[in-house]
CSV table of C-alpha atoms in Angstrom, one decimal:
chain,number,residue,atom,x,y,z
A,1,MET,CA,-38.4,-77.1,50.9
A,2,SER,CA,-37.9,-77.8,47.6
A,3,PRO,CA,-41.0,-78.6,45.4
A,4,ALA,CA,-39.2,-81.5,43.9
A,5,THR,CA,-38.2,-83.1,47.4
A,6,ARG,CA,-40.7,-84.8,49.6
A,7,LEU,CA,-40.0,-86.6,52.9
A,8,SER,CA,-42.5,-88.0,54.4
A,9,GLY,CA,-43.1,-92.0,53.9
A,10,THR,CA,-39.6,-91.5,51.5
A,11,HIS,CA,-37.2,-93.2,51.8
A,12,TYR,CA,-33.6,-92.4,50.2
A,13,SER,CA,-30.1,-93.8,50.6
A,14,VAL,CA,-28.6,-91.6,52.9
A,15,ALA,CA,-29.9,-89.2,54.7
A,16,VAL,CA,-27.4,-86.2,55.8
A,17,VAL,CA,-28.8,-84.2,59.1
A,18,GLY,CA,-27.4,-80.3,58.5
A,19,GLY,CA,-26.9,-78.2,55.4
A,20,GLY,CA,-23.8,-76.4,56.9
A,21,GLN,CA,-20.1,-77.0,55.3
A,22,ALA,CA,-19.7,-80.1,55.7
A,23,GLY,CA,-23.5,-81.6,55.3
A,24,LEU,CA,-23.1,-79.2,51.3
A,25,SER,CA,-19.8,-81.2,51.5
A,26,VAL,CA,-20.7,-84.9,51.7
A,27,SER,CA,-23.5,-84.4,49.7
A,28,HIS,CA,-21.2,-82.8,46.4
A,29,GLU,CA,-18.9,-86.3,47.3
A,30,LEU,CA,-22.6,-88.5,47.0
A,31,ARG,CA,-23.7,-87.0,43.9
A,32,GLU,CA,-20.7,-87.0,42.4
A,33,ARG,CA,-21.2,-91.5,43.4
A,34,GLY,CA,-24.4,-91.0,42.0
A,35,ILE,CA,-26.2,-91.9,45.8
A,36,ASP,CA,-29.4,-90.5,46.3
A,37,HIS,CA,-30.1,-88.5,49.0
A,38,VAL,CA,-31.2,-85.8,51.2
A,39,VAL,CA,-29.7,-82.8,53.0
A,40,ILE,CA,-32.0,-81.6,55.4
A,41,GLU,CA,-31.5,-78.1,57.1
A,42,ALA,CA,-32.9,-76.9,60.1
A,43,HIS,CA,-32.6,-73.4,59.1
A,44,ARG,CA,-31.4,-71.7,56.1
A,45,VAL,CA,-27.9,-72.4,54.3
A,46,GLY,CA,-25.5,-70.4,56.2
A,47,HIS,CA,-27.8,-69.7,59.2
A,48,GLU,CA,-24.9,-70.7,61.7
A,49,TRP,CA,-22.3,-67.6,60.3
A,50,ARG,CA,-25.7,-64.9,59.3
A,51,GLU,CA,-27.1,-65.7,62.8
A,52,ARG,CA,-24.6,-66.6,65.5
A,53,ARG,CA,-21.8,-64.3,64.2
A,54,TRP,CA,-21.6,-61.2,65.2
A,55,ASP,CA,-21.2,-57.7,62.8
A,56,SER,CA,-17.5,-57.4,62.3
A,57,PHE,CA,-16.7,-60.9,62.1
A,58,CYS,CA,-14.2,-62.5,59.7
A,59,LEU,CA,-12.3,-65.9,59.4
A,60,VAL,CA,-8.7,-66.0,61.4
A,61,THR,CA,-7.8,-68.2,58.7
A,62,PRO,CA,-7.1,-67.2,54.9
A,63,ASN,CA,-9.5,-67.1,52.0
A,64,TRP,CA,-7.6,-69.8,50.0
A,65,GLN,CA,-7.8,-73.0,52.5
A,66,CYS,CA,-11.5,-72.5,51.9
A,67,ARG,CA,-11.6,-75.3,50.0
A,68,LEU,CA,-15.2,-77.0,49.8
A,69,PRO,CA,-15.4,-80.1,47.6
A,70,GLY,CA,-15.6,-78.6,43.7
A,71,TYR,CA,-16.0,-75.2,44.9
A,72,PRO,CA,-12.3,-73.8,45.8
A,73,TYR,CA,-12.3,-70.1,46.8
A,74,GLN,CA,-12.2,-68.0,43.6
A,75,GLY,CA,-12.5,-64.5,44.6
A,76,ASP,CA,-9.4,-61.9,44.3
A,77,ASP,CA,-8.4,-61.8,47.8
A,78,PRO,CA,-7.0,-65.1,48.4
A,79,ASP,CA,-4.9,-64.0,51.5
A,80,GLY,CA,-7.5,-62.1,52.9
A,81,PHE,CA,-10.1,-62.9,55.3
A,82,MET,CA,-14.1,-63.2,54.6
A,83,VAL,CA,-16.2,-61.4,56.7
A,84,ARG,CA,-19.3,-62.7,57.7
A,85,ASP,CA,-22.0,-61.5,54.8
A,86,ASP,CA,-18.9,-62.7,52.7
A,87,ILE,CA,-19.3,-66.4,54.1
A,88,VAL,CA,-22.7,-66.6,53.7
A,89,ARG,CA,-22.9,-65.8,50.4
A,90,TYR,CA,-19.4,-68.5,49.8
A,91,LEU,CA,-21.5,-70.9,51.1
A,92,GLU,CA,-25.0,-69.7,49.0
A,93,GLY,CA,-22.9,-70.1,45.9
A,94,TYR,CA,-21.6,-73.5,46.8
A,95,VAL,CA,-25.5,-74.6,47.1
A,96,ALA,CA,-26.1,-72.3,43.7
A,97,HIS,CA,-22.7,-74.8,42.1
A,98,PHE,CA,-24.3,-77.7,42.0
A,99,ARG,CA,-27.5,-77.8,43.5
A,100,PRO,CA,-27.8,-80.5,46.1
A,101,PRO,CA,-31.1,-82.1,46.4
A,102,LEU,CA,-31.3,-79.9,49.9
A,103,VAL,CA,-34.3,-79.3,52.1
A,104,GLU,CA,-34.5,-75.7,54.8
A,105,ASP,CA,-36.0,-75.0,57.9
A,106,VAL,CA,-36.7,-79.0,58.8
A,107,THR,CA,-35.1,-80.5,62.0
A,108,VAL,CA,-35.0,-83.9,62.2
A,109,THR,CA,-36.8,-84.6,65.5
A,110,ARG,CA,-35.6,-88.1,66.3
A,111,LEU,CA,-33.5,-90.8,64.8
A,112,ARG,CA,-33.3,-94.5,65.7
A,113,ARG,CA,-31.9,-97.4,63.6
A,114,SER,CA,-34.9,-100.4,63.2
A,115,PRO,CA,-34.0,-104.0,64.3
A,116,SER,CA,-34.1,-104.9,60.6
A,117,GLY,CA,-31.2,-102.2,59.9
A,118,VAL,CA,-33.1,-99.4,58.4
A,119,PHE,CA,-32.9,-95.5,59.9
A,120,GLU,CA,-36.1,-94.2,61.0
A,121,LEU,CA,-35.7,-90.4,61.1
A,122,ALA,CA,-38.5,-88.2,62.5
A,123,THR,CA,-38.5,-84.7,61.3
A,124,THR,CA,-40.5,-81.1,61.6
A,125,GLU,CA,-42.0,-82.0,58.1
A,126,GLY,CA,-43.0,-85.8,58.7
A,127,ASP,CA,-41.3,-89.5,59.0
A,128,PHE,CA,-39.3,-91.1,56.2
A,129,THR,CA,-36.3,-93.7,56.3
A,130,ALA,CA,-32.6,-94.5,54.8
A,131,ASP,CA,-30.5,-96.9,54.8
A,132,GLN,CA,-27.1,-94.4,56.4
A,133,VAL,CA,-27.1,-91.4,58.4
A,134,VAL,CA,-24.8,-88.9,58.2
A,135,ILE,CA,-25.1,-86.3,61.0
A,136,ALA,CA,-23.4,-83.3,60.1
A,137,THR,CA,-24.5,-80.9,62.5
A,138,GLY,CA,-21.4,-79.8,63.8
A,139,PRO,CA,-20.7,-80.1,68.0
A,140,TYR,CA,-21.9,-76.0,68.7
A,141,HIS,CA,-25.4,-76.8,69.2
A,142,ALA,CA,-26.7,-74.7,72.2
A,143,PRO,CA,-25.5,-71.9,74.2
A,144,SER,CA,-23.2,-72.8,76.8
A,145,LEU,CA,-23.7,-70.2,80.3
A,146,PRO,CA,-22.3,-70.9,83.6
A,147,PRO,CA,-24.5,-71.5,86.6
A,148,MET,CA,-23.1,-68.5,88.0
A,149,ALA,CA,-24.5,-66.4,85.5
A,150,GLN,CA,-28.3,-67.1,87.4
A,151,ARG,CA,-26.3,-65.1,90.3
A,152,LEU,CA,-25.8,-61.9,88.0
A,153,PRO,CA,-28.1,-59.1,89.3
A,154,ASP,CA,-31.4,-59.0,87.0
A,155,SER,CA,-30.2,-55.2,85.8
A,156,LEU,CA,-27.0,-56.4,84.4
A,157,THR,CA,-28.1,-56.9,80.2
A,158,GLN,CA,-26.2,-60.9,79.5
A,159,VAL,CA,-25.6,-61.4,76.1
A,160,HIS,CA,-23.5,-64.6,74.9
A,161,SER,CA,-20.8,-64.4,72.3
A,162,SER,CA,-23.7,-66.4,69.8
A,163,ARG,CA,-26.0,-63.1,70.0
A,164,TYR,CA,-23.3,-60.1,70.7
A,165,ARG,CA,-23.7,-58.0,67.9
A,166,ASN,CA,-21.9,-54.8,67.9
A,167,PRO,CA,-20.8,-52.5,70.7
A,168,ALA,CA,-24.5,-50.4,70.3
A,169,GLN,CA,-26.4,-53.1,71.3
A,170,LEU,CA,-25.4,-52.9,74.5
A,171,PRO,CA,-26.7,-50.3,77.0
A,172,PRO,CA,-23.6,-47.3,77.9
A,173,GLY,CA,-21.3,-48.3,80.4
A,174,ALA,CA,-18.1,-50.2,81.1
A,175,VAL,CA,-18.4,-54.3,79.5
A,176,LEU,CA,-17.3,-57.6,81.0
A,177,VAL,CA,-16.2,-60.2,78.8
A,178,VAL,CA,-16.5,-63.8,80.2
A,179,GLY,CA,-12.9,-66.2,78.2
A,180,THR,CA,-10.5,-65.4,76.3
A,181,GLY,CA,-10.9,-67.6,73.1
A,182,GLN,CA,-11.3,-66.5,69.4
A,183,SER,CA,-15.3,-65.4,69.8
A,184,GLY,CA,-13.9,-63.7,73.6
A,185,CYS,CA,-10.8,-62.3,72.5
A,186,GLN,CA,-12.2,-60.6,69.1
A,187,ILE,CA,-15.3,-59.2,71.5
A,188,ALA,CA,-13.4,-57.6,73.3
A,189,GLU,CA,-11.8,-55.9,70.5
A,190,ASP,CA,-14.1,-54.8,69.1
A,191,LEU,CA,-15.7,-53.2,72.1
A,192,HIS,CA,-12.3,-51.7,73.0
A,193,LEU,CA,-12.2,-50.5,69.3
A,194,SER,CA,-15.1,-48.6,69.5
A,195,GLY,CA,-13.9,-47.1,73.1
A,196,ARG,CA,-15.4,-49.1,75.9
A,197,GLN,CA,-14.3,-49.6,78.9
A,198,VAL,CA,-14.1,-53.1,79.0
A,199,HIS,CA,-12.8,-55.6,81.5
A,200,LEU,CA,-11.9,-59.2,80.3
A,201,ALA,CA,-11.9,-62.4,82.1
A,202,VAL,CA,-8.3,-64.1,81.0
A,203,GLY,CA,-8.7,-67.7,80.5
A,204,SER,CA,-6.3,-70.2,79.2
A,205,ALA,CA,-6.4,-70.4,75.5
A,206,PRO,CA,-3.3,-69.7,73.5
A,207,ARG,CA,-2.1,-67.3,71.0
A,208,VAL,CA,-0.5,-67.7,67.6
A,209,ALA,CA,0.7,-65.1,65.9
A,210,ARG,CA,-0.4,-63.4,62.3
A,211,PHE,CA,2.5,-63.3,60.2
A,212,TYR,CA,5.9,-63.8,61.1
A,213,ARG,CA,9.0,-64.3,58.8
A,214,GLY,CA,7.3,-62.9,56.0
A,215,ARG,CA,4.5,-65.3,55.7
A,216,ASP,CA,0.8,-65.6,58.0
A,217,CYS,CA,2.1,-68.2,59.8
A,218,VAL,CA,-1.3,-70.4,58.4
A,219,ALA,CA,0.7,-70.5,55.2
A,220,TRP,CA,4.2,-72.0,57.1
A,221,LEU,CA,2.4,-74.1,59.5
A,222,ASP,CA,0.3,-75.3,56.4
A,223,GLU,CA,3.1,-76.1,54.3
A,224,MET,CA,4.6,-78.1,57.2
A,225,GLY,CA,1.9,-80.1,57.3
A,226,HIS,CA,0.6,-79.4,60.7
A,227,TYR,CA,-3.0,-79.6,59.2
A,228,ALA,CA,-2.7,-82.8,58.0
A,229,LYS,CA,-1.8,-84.5,60.3
A,230,SER,CA,-3.9,-87.1,61.9
A,231,ILE,CA,-5.4,-87.0,65.3
A,232,ASP,CA,-4.1,-90.5,65.3
A,233,ASP,CA,-0.8,-89.4,65.4
A,234,PHE,CA,-1.3,-87.9,69.2
A,235,ASP,CA,-0.4,-90.1,71.9
A,236,ASP,CA,-3.3,-87.3,73.9
A,237,ALA,CA,-6.1,-87.8,71.2
A,238,GLY,CA,-9.2,-87.3,73.7
A,239,ALA,CA,-7.2,-84.3,74.8
A,240,VAL,CA,-6.7,-82.9,71.8
A,241,ARG,CA,-10.0,-83.0,70.5
A,242,MET,CA,-11.1,-80.5,73.4
A,243,ARG,CA,-8.3,-78.1,73.2
A,244,VAL,CA,-9.4,-74.5,72.5
A,245,ASN,CA,-8.5,-73.0,69.5
A,246,HIS,CA,-5.1,-69.9,69.2
A,247,TYR,CA,-6.4,-66.5,69.2
A,248,VAL,CA,-5.8,-64.6,66.5
A,249,THR,CA,-7.9,-62.0,64.0
A,250,GLY,CA,-8.2,-61.6,60.3
A,251,ARG,CA,-9.8,-57.9,61.0
A,252,ASP,CA,-8.5,-55.2,59.0
A,253,GLY,CA,-6.1,-57.6,56.7
A,254,GLY,CA,-5.0,-59.5,59.5
A,255,ARG,CA,-2.7,-59.4,62.9
A,256,ASP,CA,-2.2,-60.4,66.2
A,257,ILE,CA,-4.6,-59.8,68.8
A,258,ASP,CA,-2.5,-59.3,72.2
A,259,LEU,CA,-4.1,-58.7,75.3
A,260,ARG,CA,-0.8,-57.1,77.3
A,261,ALA,CA,-1.1,-54.2,74.4
A,262,PHE,CA,-5.2,-54.1,75.2
A,263,ALA,CA,-3.6,-53.7,78.8
A,264,ARG,CA,-1.1,-51.1,78.1
A,265,ASP,CA,-3.8,-49.5,76.3
A,266,GLY,CA,-7.1,-49.2,79.1
A,267,MET,CA,-8.4,-52.4,79.0
A,268,ARG,CA,-8.6,-54.0,82.7
A,269,LEU,CA,-7.4,-57.8,83.4
A,270,TYR,CA,-8.2,-60.5,85.5
A,271,GLY,CA,-8.2,-64.4,86.1
A,272,ARG,CA,-10.8,-67.0,85.5
A,273,LEU,CA,-13.7,-65.7,87.1
A,274,THR,CA,-14.2,-68.1,89.9
A,275,GLU,CA,-17.7,-66.6,91.8
A,276,VAL,CA,-20.2,-64.7,91.8
A,277,GLY,CA,-22.6,-63.0,94.7
A,278,GLY,CA,-24.0,-60.9,93.2
A,279,THR,CA,-22.7,-57.7,92.3
A,280,ALA,CA,-19.0,-58.9,93.8
A,281,LEU,CA,-17.0,-61.2,91.1
A,282,GLU,CA,-14.2,-63.0,92.6
A,283,PHE,CA,-10.9,-64.0,90.0
A,284,ALA,CA,-8.3,-66.4,90.4
A,285,ASP,CA,-5.1,-66.1,90.9
A,286,ASP,CA,-4.2,-66.8,87.2
A,287,LEU,CA,-4.1,-64.1,85.0
A,288,LYS,CA,-0.1,-64.0,85.0
A,289,VAL,CA,0.0,-67.9,84.1
A,290,ASN,CA,-2.4,-67.5,81.4
A,291,LEU,CA,-0.7,-64.3,79.6
A,292,ASP,CA,2.9,-66.2,79.6
A,293,HIS,CA,1.4,-69.6,78.9
A,294,ALA,CA,-0.9,-67.9,75.4
A,295,ASP,CA,3.0,-66.6,74.4
A,296,ALA,CA,5.3,-69.7,75.0
A,297,VAL,CA,2.9,-71.4,72.7
A,298,ALA,CA,3.4,-68.2,70.2
A,299,GLU,CA,6.7,-68.7,70.4
A,300,GLY,CA,6.5,-72.0,70.5
A,301,ILE,CA,5.1,-72.0,67.1
A,302,LYS,CA,7.5,-69.4,65.8
A,303,ASP,CA,10.6,-72.0,67.1
A,304,ALA,CA,9.0,-75.0,64.9
A,305,ILE,CA,8.8,-72.1,61.4
A,306,ASP,CA,12.3,-71.1,61.9
A,307,ALA,CA,13.5,-75.1,62.0
A,308,HIS,CA,11.3,-75.2,59.1
A,309,ILE,CA,12.8,-72.7,57.5
A,310,THR,CA,16.1,-73.8,58.3
A,311,ALA,CA,15.9,-77.5,57.1
A,312,GLN,CA,14.3,-76.8,53.9
A,313,GLY,CA,16.5,-74.2,53.4
A,314,ILE,CA,14.2,-71.5,52.5
A,315,THR,CA,15.0,-67.5,51.4
A,316,ALA,CA,12.9,-65.9,55.1
A,317,PRO,CA,13.7,-62.1,56.5
A,318,ASP,CA,14.8,-62.3,59.8
A,319,GLU,CA,12.3,-60.8,62.5
A,320,PRO,CA,12.4,-60.0,65.7
A,321,ARG,CA,10.7,-62.2,69.0
A,322,TYR,CA,8.5,-61.1,70.6
A,323,VAL,CA,8.7,-58.5,73.5
A,324,PRO,CA,6.2,-58.5,76.4
A,325,VAL,CA,4.3,-54.5,75.9
A,326,TRP,CA,2.9,-55.1,79.7
A,327,GLU,CA,3.6,-57.3,82.6
A,328,PRO,CA,0.4,-57.2,85.5
A,329,ASP,CA,1.8,-55.5,88.8
A,330,GLU,CA,-1.2,-57.9,90.5
A,331,GLN,CA,-3.4,-60.2,90.2
A,332,PRO,CA,-6.4,-58.4,90.9
A,333,ARG,CA,-9.0,-61.2,92.9
A,334,GLU,CA,-11.8,-59.1,93.1
A,335,LEU,CA,-14.0,-56.7,90.9
A,336,ASP,CA,-17.2,-54.6,92.0
A,337,LEU,CA,-19.6,-54.0,89.5
A,338,ASP,CA,-21.4,-51.0,90.7
A,339,GLN,CA,-18.1,-49.7,90.9
A,340,ALA,CA,-16.5,-50.1,87.9
A,341,ASP,CA,-19.7,-49.1,86.0
A,342,ILE,CA,-20.6,-52.7,84.6
A,343,THR,CA,-23.4,-52.3,82.5
A,344,SER,CA,-23.8,-55.5,80.9
A,345,VAL,CA,-21.8,-59.2,80.6
A,346,VAL,CA,-20.4,-61.4,76.9
A,347,TRP,CA,-20.4,-64.5,78.3
A,348,SER,CA,-17.5,-66.5,75.6
A,349,THR,CA,-18.0,-69.6,77.2
A,350,GLY,CA,-18.8,-71.4,73.9
A,351,PHE,CA,-21.2,-74.8,73.4
A,352,ARG,CA,-22.9,-77.8,74.5
A,353,ARG,CA,-24.5,-80.5,71.8
A,354,ASP,CA,-27.2,-81.3,72.0
A,355,HIS,CA,-27.5,-84.8,70.8
A,356,ARG,CA,-30.6,-85.9,72.4
A,357,TRP,CA,-32.7,-86.5,69.0
A,358,ILE,CA,-30.1,-89.7,68.8
A,359,GLU,CA,-31.4,-92.7,69.8
A,360,ALA,CA,-28.4,-95.0,69.2
A,361,PRO,CA,-25.4,-96.1,71.7
A,362,VAL,CA,-22.4,-94.3,69.8
A,363,PHE,CA,-21.7,-91.9,72.7
A,364,ASP,CA,-19.0,-92.0,75.2
A,365,GLY,CA,-20.0,-90.8,78.9
A,366,ARG,CA,-19.2,-87.2,78.3
A,367,GLY,CA,-21.7,-87.3,75.3
A,368,TYR,CA,-19.4,-87.3,73.0
A,369,PRO,CA,-19.9,-89.2,69.7
A,370,MET,CA,-16.9,-92.6,69.5
A,371,HIS,CA,-16.5,-92.8,66.2
A,372,TRP,CA,-12.9,-93.3,64.2
A,373,ARG,CA,-12.7,-90.3,60.8
A,374,GLY,CA,-16.8,-90.3,61.5
A,375,ALA,CA,-17.7,-93.8,61.6
A,376,THR,CA,-19.4,-94.7,64.3
A,377,SER,CA,-20.0,-98.6,65.6
A,378,VAL,CA,-23.9,-98.2,64.1
A,379,PRO,CA,-23.5,-99.9,61.0
A,380,GLY,CA,-24.3,-97.0,58.7
A,381,LEU,CA,-23.8,-94.1,61.1
A,382,TYR,CA,-21.9,-91.3,60.7
A,383,PHE,CA,-20.0,-88.0,61.8
A,384,LEU,CA,-18.7,-85.3,59.6
A,385,GLY,CA,-17.7,-82.1,61.1
A,386,LEU,CA,-16.8,-82.6,64.5
A,387,PRO,CA,-13.1,-80.9,65.3
A,388,TRP,CA,-10.3,-83.0,64.9
A,389,GLN,CA,-12.6,-85.0,63.4
A,390,HIS,CA,-9.3,-86.3,61.8
A,391,SER,CA,-7.5,-83.5,61.5
A,392,TRP,CA,-7.3,-79.6,62.7
A,393,GLY,CA,-9.4,-79.2,59.1
A,394,SER,CA,-12.2,-81.2,59.9
A,395,GLY,CA,-14.4,-79.1,61.0
A,396,ARG,CA,-13.5,-76.3,58.8
A,397,PHE,CA,-13.5,-74.7,55.4
A,398,GLU,CA,-9.6,-75.8,55.0
A,399,ALA,CA,-10.7,-79.8,55.1
A,400,VAL,CA,-13.7,-80.7,55.6
A,401,GLY,CA,-14.1,-81.8,51.6
A,402,ARG,CA,-11.5,-84.8,52.7
A,403,ASP,CA,-13.3,-85.7,55.3
A,404,ALA,CA,-16.6,-85.8,53.5
A,405,GLU,CA,-15.1,-87.6,50.8
A,406,PHE,CA,-13.1,-90.9,53.2
A,407,LEU,CA,-16.9,-91.1,54.2
A,408,ALA,CA,-18.7,-90.9,50.5
A,409,ASN,CA,-15.8,-93.8,49.8
A,410,HIS,CA,-17.0,-95.3,53.3
A,411,ILE,CA,-21.0,-95.4,52.0
A,412,GLU,CA,-20.1,-96.0,48.7
A,413,ALA,CA,-18.6,-99.1,49.9
A,414,SER,CA,-21.0,-100.5,52.3
A,415,ARG,CA,-23.8,-99.7,49.6
A,416,ARG,CA,-22.2,-102.5,47.1
A,417,LEU,CA,-21.6,-104.9,50.2
A,418,ALA,CA,-24.9,-104.5,50.5
A,419,ASP,CA,-26.5,-105.3,47.2
A,420,VAL,CA,-23.6,-108.3,47.0
A,421,CYS,CA,-25.0,-109.9,50.2
A,422,GLY,CA,-28.6,-108.9,49.4
A,423,THR,CA,-28.0,-111.1,45.6
A,424,LEU,CA,-26.7,-114.5,48.2
A,425,THR,CA,-29.0,-114.5,50.3
A,426,GLY,CA,-32.0,-113.3,48.6
A,427,ALA,CA,-32.8,-110.8,51.1
A,428,PRO,CA,-34.8,-107.2,49.7
A,429,THR,CA,-31.9,-105.0,48.8
A,430,ASP,CA,-34.5,-102.3,49.2
A,431,LEU,CA,-35.2,-101.9,53.2
A,432,ALA,CA,-37.8,-99.3,52.8
A,433,SER,CA,-40.1,-101.7,50.5
A,434,ALA,CA,-40.5,-104.0,53.9
A,435,LEU,CA,-40.2,-101.1,56.9
A,436,PRO,CA,-43.3,-99.4,58.1
A,437,ILE,CA,-42.2,-96.0,59.3
A,438,GLY,CA,-43.1,-95.3,63.1
């Protein structure tokens, strides 16, 4: 904790819970507006990247998309992809750049709003109050493991993707990777490249090509306005927010992740894992469907890029379309761990939200925060850094700053309104002076 920052018994205009890219971005915007605030981070800045990413991890979006407010990427490789340690240094450099009122290694254990409207926050370093609160803890709180994981033999090493570091971490033998979102595909590749025999349970996640017609697909989509498209432009906004990200990689300068190529080169592919009975596993017969779907999405993105090139009269090299390099001769439905010499499982099954510390009626039946662009129905309570909070980049370096700017403007307007109302009614504008903590 900064020696100049005190929490217990203190009142702030704004409390920001979470010191990742979202919390730091809104802190920058609040400071630009002269609004006093504090940022509470449960660990160290960069913790999620430092402690919950594997050794070979890198961004899947180009470095030029790192656009934190007042601190865009300034390195010498804008079209490259920052590796894990570079991402941590980028965030640490951001903190050194504008020196936010950051308190590290402190956990907020309870947040509630008193009848008078002030927010009361209990922390591991004492209680304090705030007029407004931004919850910038993201959506990935606790590793999610399916109940079937408990039915696997005790002799099997099980690791969630957030705890995977490298192939040497796992015991000798084959590895089963469950899940083919970005983490699952990249971890499967990491193990495959190390020479491990990998068995991969393939889900329904889509993929995207890394490059097409002379440019990174991200560059094309950015030019096409895809990343600026608002969630309000979709008829199925709720479903869009729950979509799995397209898998691709920035490793070694960036390339496609082609599960068919992995299979051609020896990786064993299955459909979704549906049942565990000791050492016997069962899979759905959807392997071909899932592979075909991933390819169709990737080719559909290329169709959109082609249409953009034609409509804008852009000169771009032609490129042949993808041809599948492998097709499953059969859809394997069963696997015996002992017979396949599988000694470990990596669960790439995502995370679950944990908002139990928030005592406010702002969640739907699934536990998802109800909001519009981060503003909730509880006056003064906001969320920042959620996937598709407003656009594709809301939880990412690419656009979290735009969302932070929007909320900072909202917070500033709310403060001005409160000052005007206090002047007209004679009510105190410093709510903390009228409210006890506890």
